[in-house]
Amino acid sequence: MDCYFDHVATNPMREEVLEAMMPYFREEYGNPLSIYPLGMNARQAIEKAREQVAGLINAKPNEIIFTSSGAEANNFALRGVALARQYEGKHVIVTRMEHHSILNSARFLEKLGFTVTYLTPDRQGYIEPEAVRKAITDETVLISMIHASPEVGTIEPVKEIAEIARERKISFHTDAVVSTGNIPVDVKEMGVDLMSLAAHQFYGPKGAGALYVKEGQRIIPLIFGGIQEGGRRAGTENVPAIVGMGKAAELTISELDGRIEHVRRLRDRLKDGIMKVPNVHFTGHPEKRLPGHASFCVEFIEGESMLMMLAAKGIYVASGSACTSKALKASPVLLSMGIPSHVAHGSVVFTFGAGNTDEQVDYTLEEFPQIIQRLRELSPFTEGWGDMEEGESCIPKK
Amino acid sequence: MDCYFDHVATNPMREEVLEAMMPYFREEYGNPLSIYPLGMNARQAIEKAREQVAGLINAKPNEIIFTSSGAEANNFALRGVALARQYEGKHVIVTRMEHHSILNSARFLEKLGFTVTYLTPDRQGYIEPEAVRKAITDETVLISMIHASPEVGTIEPVKEIAEIARERKISFHTDAVVSTGNIPVDVKEMGVDLMSLAAHQFYGPKGAGALYVKEGQRIIPLIFGGIQEGGRRAGTENVPAIVGMGKAAELTISELDGRIEHVRRLRDRLKDGIMKVPNVHFTGHPEKRLPGHASFCVEFIEGESMLMMLAAKGIYVASGSACTSKALKASPVLLSMGIPSHVAHGSVVFTFGAGNTDEQVDYTLEEFPQIIQRLRELSPFTEGWGDMEEGESCIPKK
């Protein structure tokens, strides 16, 4: 049985989305900047998609800038705002829960003379709003915080932190790539100035992302060139992908409640079953977390082997963020949460989607314990630690 | 009759390209970084496309970095190399023939403390290699020059300039977005260090571009994040578009000679006919130019109206680069060539593709003179200049 439990890596695209895209691969191939009908049709399609994406997050259409990915949106937000506001101050705050597109952009800013504060989460991957308040200096111009973690599912207190930022006239960006499409996301209610999205996280196409930029927020382009996207993001628009992102947004608006209920139920069933395996720790926040997200650290095994064995049984999961999963290092996010390296190495993340079923959960609960047992029998890790009592575990078993 | 003569804005995508992309919209939806089969299939598809694109330009596969557009590739090249080599010197040379993605990136570099020399072309849009040699200083680390101009079709002496750059250990980038797929492009023969491409210029999809980066050339990423593209360009790969770019490259390799012959013949016929209209000037180089490219300046008319009237007759053309065509200003490229503003305003560019026919040329040659005559009768421009003799024209009629 094939079980795709890696929706945080990417989603299968909806057939309705592909249908919406098809005309723009064929007869409607115009460049949206061309002034004849073929160009105007493409332009109108983009503007319709802009309205659809704006509708998903309660923004105005002119606050949506299309990008090629969530990573591009994150780079654009962090560097674009920091550079636009550098004459007011050169201090930026991020967290150690961020995606590498934020962390590595922050490091680039350091090379340009910025100071960056990296906030450490608690054991559940949660950032306390007070920690942000304490980190603010008179030089702070930008705070960037992930909305929900792909690795441990924790949802951060974005609304509270946005309020703190607003009091101090600091721009606030949130990376909502993983949350959008999985929980309600409303820029007005959250009070954010900038927010990153990726279409393939909500059953849209790869190659389409967006940055929400609140009216009045200054930002310097990441990609300079023509007058596309109001001169804020150059390059011939990927019309079919943008149209697909719009359609995916529209579907998400009407289906979100049902999707949440479905994945939460499956996730809870899986979690209950997996937690019966000895020396397995549930990671991330128990309540403040994505509904379709279950993450664990399995002690005394090597994570890569676990993933391979699961894959051999048709169970497709991740060890953390897909963007770093090939690096074979313990996740920096888990380490920053205070999880010991040898435990973090056994990270496994199940993320559910609309296509998952109870049968898949049953099957996985049958296979998973056997695989872990087999791996522990084979693993050199158990030799040294075999006499460890469960109580010695570094993180409390929930 | 519908005549699409704006292949420099974008090309219709080939049906074979769409066919190659389709599986990656449906069943093969994996994230290329995932370690299970769904991910590995996507990874293999990208690597196959990398070989195909490398084959088109005679590069090694590991020298190809996929981007979302030609504009992104241009930004990446100019800023990535300038920043990587800034400790050797902070001088960059570009030309006034460049696309805005190069020119505006150059302006951004100026803000970071770089000095940029903008070389002026001659009346035919041609940059003399000697002008480049003279502009080089001990501080020069990068030269960027467009391979062929979208606005006037002129092909620049890239090979000669690459040689000059190599003598001085200066990195050399060429923007081959418009040339690739229209003329043979061979990075080894040209001797370039970096080269930008866009798939939709050779019947591939929008949303896929590439930067050729010669082995050993240092470059700092434009988009930071995950380990995609060897850590040089982050963001979940747009797998279907990359696959489509590969297929389009493969088709181009086998069909290029035939495409060139076809568009050259149509272009020459159109040019001969259009040049019979009084006070029309052929722009760009007469011989060193793209085979499917015919560009003119029509005196005593307003270019925008000409384009609208042509469009009303089903003849779709551009006034210059699509990326700036809505700006309603005379093309900076034409002005830099020394074409007077009032003449540059009447710019019209015909670019041919595989789907164009002799009948379309016949039809256009019938309609075009009538439209020009009608516009000149209506135009306020003629009032002041109506007594101008043809001999007074600022650029010699060919």
Short mmCIF file of C-alpha atoms in Angstrom, two decimals, chain B residues 41-261:
data_model
loop_
_atom_site.label_atom_id
_atom_site.label_comp_id
_atom_site.label_asym_id
_atom_site.label_seq_id
_atom_site.Cartn_x
_atom_site.Cartn_y
_atom_site.Cartn_z
CA ASN B 41 11.84 10.32 -10.11
CA ALA B 42 11.49 14.09 -9.97
CA ARG B 43 15.21 14.42 -9.29
CA GLN B 44 16.06 12.23 -12.28
CA ALA B 45 13.75 14.25 -14.51
CA ILE B 46 15.54 17.44 -13.51
CA GLU B 47 18.94 15.90 -14.16
CA LYS B 48 17.81 14.72 -17.58
CA ALA B 49 16.62 18.27 -18.38
CA ARG B 50 19.95 19.61 -17.17
CA GLU B 51 21.73 17.40 -19.71
CA GLN B 52 19.37 18.50 -22.47
CA VAL B 53 19.87 22.21 -21.73
CA ALA B 54 23.64 21.70 -21.40
CA GLY B 55 23.56 19.97 -24.80
CA LEU B 56 21.89 22.97 -26.42
CA ILE B 57 24.72 25.33 -25.46
CA ASN B 58 27.64 22.85 -25.33
CA ALA B 59 28.06 23.07 -21.55
CA LYS B 60 28.53 20.39 -18.91
CA PRO B 61 25.37 19.51 -16.96
CA ASN B 62 26.89 20.71 -13.67
CA GLU B 63 27.37 24.13 -15.25
CA ILE B 64 23.60 24.66 -15.60
CA ILE B 65 21.67 26.29 -12.74
CA PHE B 66 17.91 26.41 -13.27
CA THR B 67 16.13 29.69 -12.47
CA SER B 68 12.56 30.91 -12.85
CA SER B 69 13.28 33.29 -15.75
CA GLY B 70 15.89 34.98 -17.86
CA ALA B 71 15.53 38.06 -15.67
CA GLU B 72 16.37 36.03 -12.58
CA ALA B 73 19.39 34.54 -14.37
CA ASN B 74 20.57 38.05 -15.30
CA ASN B 75 20.17 39.37 -11.75
CA PHE B 76 21.90 36.29 -10.38
CA ALA B 77 24.86 36.60 -12.79
CA LEU B 78 25.49 40.30 -12.40
CA ARG B 79 25.07 40.62 -8.67
CA GLY B 80 26.30 37.14 -7.79
CA VAL B 81 29.63 37.52 -9.55
CA ALA B 82 30.17 41.17 -8.60
CA LEU B 83 29.63 40.32 -4.92
CA ALA B 84 31.75 37.17 -5.10
CA ARG B 85 34.67 39.12 -6.58
CA GLN B 86 34.24 42.46 -4.81
CA TYR B 87 37.47 42.06 -2.86
CA GLU B 88 39.41 41.98 -6.14
CA GLY B 89 37.80 45.16 -7.44
CA LYS B 90 34.50 47.00 -7.62
CA HIS B 91 34.18 47.96 -11.27
CA VAL B 92 31.66 46.43 -13.67
CA ILE B 93 31.14 47.08 -17.39
CA VAL B 94 27.76 46.76 -19.10
CA THR B 95 26.32 48.29 -22.27
CA ARG B 96 23.34 50.49 -22.96
CA MET B 97 21.96 47.66 -25.12
CA GLU B 98 21.21 45.55 -22.04
CA HIS B 99 17.83 44.41 -20.79
CA HIS B 100 16.49 46.20 -17.72
CA SER B 101 17.26 43.16 -15.57
CA ILE B 102 20.94 43.91 -16.20
CA LEU B 103 20.71 47.71 -16.14
CA ASN B 104 18.70 47.85 -12.92
CA SER B 105 20.93 45.24 -11.28
CA ALA B 106 23.89 47.42 -12.25
CA ARG B 107 22.24 50.41 -10.58
CA PHE B 108 21.73 48.30 -7.46
CA LEU B 109 25.45 47.47 -7.49
CA GLU B 110 26.23 51.20 -7.68
CA LYS B 111 24.28 51.62 -4.44
CA LEU B 112 26.48 48.93 -2.88
CA GLY B 113 29.57 50.96 -3.79
CA PHE B 114 30.43 49.55 -7.22
CA THR B 115 31.36 51.71 -10.18
CA VAL B 116 29.62 50.79 -13.41
CA THR B 117 30.61 51.82 -16.94
CA TYR B 118 27.73 51.87 -19.45
CA LEU B 119 29.08 51.47 -22.99
CA THR B 120 27.25 53.29 -25.77
CA PRO B 121 26.57 51.37 -29.01
CA ASP B 122 26.99 52.74 -32.50
CA ARG B 123 24.07 53.76 -34.74
CA GLN B 124 23.39 50.10 -35.52
CA GLY B 125 23.33 48.96 -31.92
CA TYR B 126 26.76 47.40 -32.19
CA ILE B 127 29.41 47.55 -29.44
CA GLU B 128 32.97 47.69 -30.74
CA PRO B 129 35.29 45.31 -28.85
CA GLU B 130 37.86 48.10 -28.63
CA ALA B 131 35.40 50.19 -26.58
CA VAL B 132 35.28 47.38 -24.04
CA ARG B 133 39.06 47.12 -23.91
CA LYS B 134 39.34 50.86 -23.25
CA ALA B 135 36.76 50.74 -20.45
CA ILE B 136 38.64 48.07 -18.47
CA THR B 137 40.47 49.23 -15.36
CA ASP B 138 42.50 47.33 -12.77
CA GLU B 139 39.32 47.26 -10.69
CA THR B 140 37.16 45.56 -13.33
CA VAL B 141 35.85 42.16 -12.20
CA LEU B 142 32.88 41.63 -14.53
CA ILE B 143 31.69 42.51 -18.02
CA SER B 144 28.11 41.81 -19.05
CA MET B 145 26.91 42.13 -22.62
CA ILE B 146 23.72 41.10 -24.33
CA HIS B 147 24.22 38.52 -27.06
CA ALA B 148 21.43 39.79 -29.32
CA SER B 149 19.14 42.75 -28.84
CA PRO B 150 15.39 42.12 -28.62
CA GLU B 151 14.75 45.67 -29.83
CA VAL B 152 16.97 45.96 -32.89
CA GLY B 153 18.14 42.38 -33.44
CA THR B 154 21.84 43.25 -33.49
CA ILE B 155 24.20 40.41 -32.53
CA GLU B 156 27.11 41.67 -30.45
CA PRO B 157 30.74 40.52 -30.83
CA VAL B 158 30.54 38.38 -27.73
CA LYS B 159 33.38 36.06 -28.70
CA GLU B 160 35.87 38.90 -29.22
CA ILE B 161 34.87 40.56 -25.97
CA ALA B 162 35.07 37.28 -24.05
CA GLU B 163 38.64 36.99 -25.27
CA ILE B 164 39.49 40.48 -24.05
CA ALA B 165 37.93 39.66 -20.68
CA ARG B 166 39.84 36.41 -20.40
CA GLU B 167 43.17 38.13 -21.04
CA ARG B 168 42.48 40.37 -18.07
CA LYS B 169 40.99 37.62 -15.84
CA ILE B 170 37.65 39.40 -15.82
CA SER B 171 34.45 37.32 -15.60
CA PHE B 172 32.31 37.65 -18.71
CA HIS B 173 28.53 37.20 -18.76
CA THR B 174 26.27 37.29 -21.78
CA ASP B 175 22.50 37.59 -21.77
CA ALA B 176 21.55 35.04 -24.44
CA VAL B 177 17.84 35.04 -23.58
CA VAL B 178 16.81 36.29 -27.00
CA SER B 179 19.52 34.60 -29.08
CA THR B 180 19.25 31.03 -27.76
CA GLY B 181 16.94 29.07 -30.02
CA ASN B 182 17.29 31.64 -32.79
CA ILE B 183 20.98 31.23 -33.65
CA PRO B 184 23.61 28.66 -32.62
CA VAL B 185 24.86 29.37 -29.11
CA ASP B 186 27.96 27.52 -27.90
CA VAL B 187 29.50 28.59 -24.61
CA LYS B 188 32.85 26.96 -25.37
CA GLU B 189 33.16 28.54 -28.80
CA MET B 190 32.02 31.92 -27.43
CA GLY B 191 34.33 31.58 -24.44
CA VAL B 192 31.87 33.04 -21.92
CA ASP B 193 31.94 32.44 -18.16
CA LEU B 194 28.23 32.95 -17.58
CA MET B 195 25.18 32.98 -19.85
CA SER B 196 21.46 33.53 -19.24
CA LEU B 197 18.66 31.59 -20.95
CA ALA B 198 14.85 31.56 -20.89
CA ALA B 199 12.85 28.52 -22.03
CA HIS B 200 9.85 30.42 -23.36
CA GLN B 201 12.11 32.01 -25.97
CA PHE B 202 12.62 28.63 -27.65
CA TYR B 203 9.12 27.13 -27.49
CA GLY B 204 9.51 25.99 -23.90
CA PRO B 205 7.41 26.96 -20.89
CA LYS B 206 7.29 30.22 -19.01
CA GLY B 207 8.71 29.96 -15.51
CA ALA B 208 11.92 28.21 -16.52
CA GLY B 209 15.27 29.83 -17.17
CA ALA B 210 18.86 28.91 -16.57
CA LEU B 211 22.21 30.42 -15.84
CA TYR B 212 25.27 28.76 -17.30
CA VAL B 213 28.11 29.11 -14.81
CA LYS B 214 31.46 27.84 -16.05
CA GLU B 215 33.16 25.34 -13.78
CA GLY B 216 35.33 27.22 -11.30
CA GLN B 217 33.45 30.53 -11.64
CA ARG B 218 32.59 31.86 -8.19
CA ILE B 219 29.08 33.20 -7.64
CA ILE B 220 26.96 34.15 -4.63
CA PRO B 221 23.33 32.95 -4.73
CA LEU B 222 20.50 35.36 -5.47
CA ILE B 223 17.98 33.15 -3.67
CA PHE B 224 19.32 31.62 -0.46
CA GLY B 225 17.80 28.62 1.29
CA GLY B 226 17.87 24.89 0.75
CA ILE B 227 20.38 22.72 -1.02
CA GLN B 228 18.64 22.78 -4.41
CA GLU B 229 20.86 23.36 -7.47
CA GLY B 230 23.96 22.54 -5.46
CA GLY B 231 23.13 25.21 -2.89
CA ARG B 232 23.33 27.89 -5.56
CA ARG B 233 19.61 28.52 -6.11
CA ALA B 234 17.07 27.68 -3.41
CA GLY B 235 13.37 26.98 -3.70
CA THR B 236 11.41 23.82 -4.49
CA GLU B 237 12.17 23.12 -8.12
CA ASN B 238 9.47 23.82 -10.70
CA VAL B 239 9.80 20.26 -11.96
CA PRO B 240 7.30 20.37 -14.86
CA ALA B 241 8.74 23.63 -16.21
CA ILE B 242 12.30 22.36 -15.94
CA VAL B 243 11.33 19.15 -17.74
CA GLY B 244 9.66 21.30 -20.41
CA MET B 245 12.77 23.42 -20.79
CA GLY B 246 14.81 20.28 -21.31
CA LYS B 247 12.44 18.99 -23.98
CA ALA B 248 12.40 22.39 -25.72
CA ALA B 249 16.21 22.38 -25.72
CA GLU B 250 16.26 18.92 -27.27
CA LEU B 251 13.83 19.97 -30.02
CA THR B 252 15.85 23.10 -30.68
CA ILE B 253 19.07 21.14 -31.18
CA SER B 254 17.55 19.08 -33.98
CA GLU B 255 15.41 21.80 -35.57
CA LEU B 256 17.50 24.95 -35.33
CA ASP B 257 18.84 25.03 -38.89
CA GLY B 258 15.39 24.65 -40.39
CA ARG B 259 13.91 27.28 -38.07
CA ILE B 260 16.60 29.79 -39.02
CA GLU B 261 16.08 29.28 -42.74
#
